[in-house]
């Protein structure tokens, strides 16, 4: 498997891309590397991917009702798979409720 950083570097259009473009491209690459041939993830795979790739944002969120609601939906016995759009909505939802977001907001942008 080719490292994400190397895959990202191979996307010529991102050569002079912004940090935000590169962040979203990285999210897409991480998702695509885990997705099945149809471009989707099972709910169990989604949960695993969140734990391994998004731990900083979900750590400490276990007792929040919204977090429990999101994870419960992934635990449901269902044949439904997660597509990229739903995965990004999950990432944004988890980011908005995370303690890490507040820490990010408090980072000083000037010296």
mmCIF file of C-alpha atoms in Angstrom:
data_model
loop_
_atom_site.group_PDB
_atom_site.id
_atom_site.type_symbol
_atom_site.label_atom_id
_atom_site.label_comp_id
_atom_site.label_asym_id
_atom_site.label_seq_id
_atom_site.Cartn_x
_atom_site.Cartn_y
_atom_site.Cartn_z
ATOM 1 C CA UNK A 1 0.000 0.000 0.000
ATOM 2 C CA UNK A 2 1.314 3.421 -0.978
ATOM 3 C CA UNK A 3 1.502 5.963 1.885
ATOM 4 C CA UNK A 4 -1.151 8.696 1.838
ATOM 5 C CA UNK A 5 1.494 11.452 1.694
ATOM 6 C CA UNK A 6 2.951 9.901 -1.457
ATOM 7 C CA UNK A 7 -0.508 9.517 -3.020
ATOM 8 C CA UNK A 8 -1.266 13.149 -2.173
ATOM 9 C CA UNK A 9 2.009 14.292 -3.745
ATOM 10 C CA UNK A 10 1.119 12.447 -6.943
ATOM 11 C CA UNK A 11 -2.002 14.576 -7.519
ATOM 12 C CA UNK A 12 -0.614 17.232 -9.846
ATOM 13 C CA UNK A 13 -3.552 19.616 -9.420
ATOM 14 C CA UNK A 14 -2.677 19.916 -5.723
ATOM 15 C CA UNK A 15 0.930 20.927 -6.342
ATOM 16 C CA UNK A 16 0.135 24.501 -5.432
ATOM 17 C CA UNK A 17 -3.074 23.649 -3.605
ATOM 18 C CA UNK A 18 -4.125 25.305 -0.402
ATOM 19 C CA UNK A 19 -3.878 23.636 2.994
ATOM 20 C CA UNK A 20 -7.651 23.175 2.980
ATOM 21 C CA UNK A 21 -7.625 21.513 -0.444
ATOM 22 C CA UNK A 22 -4.868 19.172 0.695
ATOM 23 C CA UNK A 23 -6.787 18.362 3.899
ATOM 24 C CA UNK A 24 -9.890 17.369 1.957
ATOM 25 C CA UNK A 25 -7.835 15.431 -0.589
ATOM 26 C CA UNK A 26 -6.212 13.546 2.294
ATOM 27 C CA UNK A 27 -9.654 12.694 3.722
ATOM 28 C CA UNK A 28 -10.743 11.441 0.293
ATOM 29 C CA UNK A 29 -7.597 9.323 -0.095
ATOM 30 C CA UNK A 30 -7.953 7.793 3.382
ATOM 31 C CA UNK A 31 -11.585 6.958 2.591
ATOM 32 C CA UNK A 32 -10.799 5.556 -0.868
ATOM 33 C CA UNK A 33 -8.012 3.363 0.482
ATOM 34 C CA UNK A 34 -10.454 1.755 2.934
ATOM 35 C CA UNK A 35 -13.503 1.594 0.624
ATOM 36 C CA UNK A 36 -14.694 -1.471 -1.253
ATOM 37 C CA UNK A 37 -14.645 -1.654 -5.095
ATOM 38 C CA UNK A 38 -18.017 0.159 -5.156
ATOM 39 C CA UNK A 39 -16.478 3.050 -3.224
ATOM 40 C CA UNK A 40 -18.336 2.361 0.012
ATOM 41 C CA UNK A 41 -17.558 1.301 3.583
ATOM 42 C CA UNK A 42 -19.485 -1.033 5.834
ATOM 43 C CA UNK A 43 -20.623 0.552 9.076
ATOM 44 C CA UNK A 44 -18.109 -1.588 11.012
ATOM 45 C CA UNK A 45 -15.290 -0.458 8.684
ATOM 46 C CA UNK A 46 -16.412 3.143 9.109
ATOM 47 C CA UNK A 47 -16.291 2.826 12.885
ATOM 48 C CA UNK A 48 -12.829 1.261 12.698
ATOM 49 C CA UNK A 49 -11.572 3.977 10.345
ATOM 50 C CA UNK A 50 -12.827 6.686 12.698
ATOM 51 C CA UNK A 51 -11.025 5.038 15.617
ATOM 52 C CA UNK A 52 -7.734 4.679 13.757
ATOM 53 C CA UNK A 53 -7.693 7.895 11.707
ATOM 54 C CA UNK A 54 -9.797 10.352 13.732
ATOM 55 C CA UNK A 55 -9.009 9.420 17.330
ATOM 56 C CA UNK A 56 -7.888 12.924 18.336
ATOM 57 C CA UNK A 57 -11.359 14.240 17.552
ATOM 58 C CA UNK A 58 -13.405 11.409 19.091
ATOM 59 C CA UNK A 59 -11.317 10.826 22.214
ATOM 60 C CA UNK A 60 -13.257 11.794 25.334
ATOM 61 C CA UNK A 61 -16.567 12.103 23.463
ATOM 62 C CA UNK A 62 -17.995 8.743 24.577
ATOM 63 C CA UNK A 63 -20.463 10.244 27.085
ATOM 64 C CA UNK A 64 -21.905 12.898 24.778
ATOM 65 C CA UNK A 65 -25.419 12.013 23.540
ATOM 66 C CA UNK A 66 -24.673 13.092 19.949
ATOM 67 C CA UNK A 67 -21.555 10.908 19.835
ATOM 68 C CA UNK A 68 -23.507 7.956 21.215
ATOM 69 C CA UNK A 69 -26.206 8.564 18.594
ATOM 70 C CA UNK A 70 -23.646 8.539 15.760
ATOM 71 C CA UNK A 71 -21.874 5.413 16.998
ATOM 72 C CA UNK A 72 -25.185 3.637 17.688
ATOM 73 C CA UNK A 73 -26.160 4.231 14.059
ATOM 74 C CA UNK A 74 -22.900 2.557 13.005
ATOM 75 C CA UNK A 75 -23.563 -0.387 15.347
ATOM 76 C CA UNK A 76 -27.001 -1.103 13.875
ATOM 77 C CA UNK A 77 -27.325 -4.411 12.066
ATOM 78 C CA UNK A 78 -27.820 -3.172 8.562
ATOM 79 C CA UNK A 79 -26.622 -3.953 5.087
ATOM 80 C CA UNK A 80 -26.458 -0.249 4.356
ATOM 81 C CA UNK A 81 -22.988 0.988 3.553
ATOM 82 C CA UNK A 82 -21.521 4.440 4.010
ATOM 83 C CA UNK A 83 -20.634 6.449 0.916
ATOM 84 C CA UNK A 84 -18.088 9.253 0.811
ATOM 85 C CA UNK A 85 -20.698 11.984 1.302
ATOM 86 C CA UNK A 86 -22.063 10.320 4.455
ATOM 87 C CA UNK A 87 -18.525 9.722 5.692
ATOM 88 C CA UNK A 88 -17.687 13.433 5.343
ATOM 89 C CA UNK A 89 -20.887 14.353 7.200
ATOM 90 C CA UNK A 90 -19.782 12.019 10.010
ATOM 91 C CA UNK A 91 -16.349 13.653 10.117
ATOM 92 C CA UNK A 92 -17.831 17.136 10.274
ATOM 93 C CA UNK A 93 -20.358 16.130 12.942
ATOM 94 C CA UNK A 94 -17.650 14.565 15.098
ATOM 95 C CA UNK A 95 -15.368 17.556 14.567
ATOM 96 C CA UNK A 96 -18.039 20.064 15.617
ATOM 97 C CA UNK A 97 -18.686 18.328 18.924
ATOM 98 C CA UNK A 98 -15.075 17.527 19.787
ATOM 99 C CA UNK A 99 -13.044 19.030 22.584
ATOM 100 C CA UNK A 100 -10.149 19.222 20.132
ATOM 101 C CA UNK A 101 -12.062 21.788 18.043
ATOM 102 C CA UNK A 102 -12.070 24.204 20.982
ATOM 103 C CA UNK A 103 -8.339 23.701 21.416
ATOM 104 C CA UNK A 104 -7.838 24.384 17.700
ATOM 105 C CA UNK A 105 -9.899 27.576 17.989
ATOM 106 C CA UNK A 106 -7.670 28.731 20.844
ATOM 107 C CA UNK A 107 -4.412 28.320 18.922
ATOM 108 C CA UNK A 108 -2.636 31.643 18.515
ATOM 109 C CA UNK A 109 -2.227 32.642 14.890
ATOM 110 C CA UNK A 110 0.333 35.379 15.549
ATOM 111 C CA UNK A 111 3.595 35.452 17.468
#
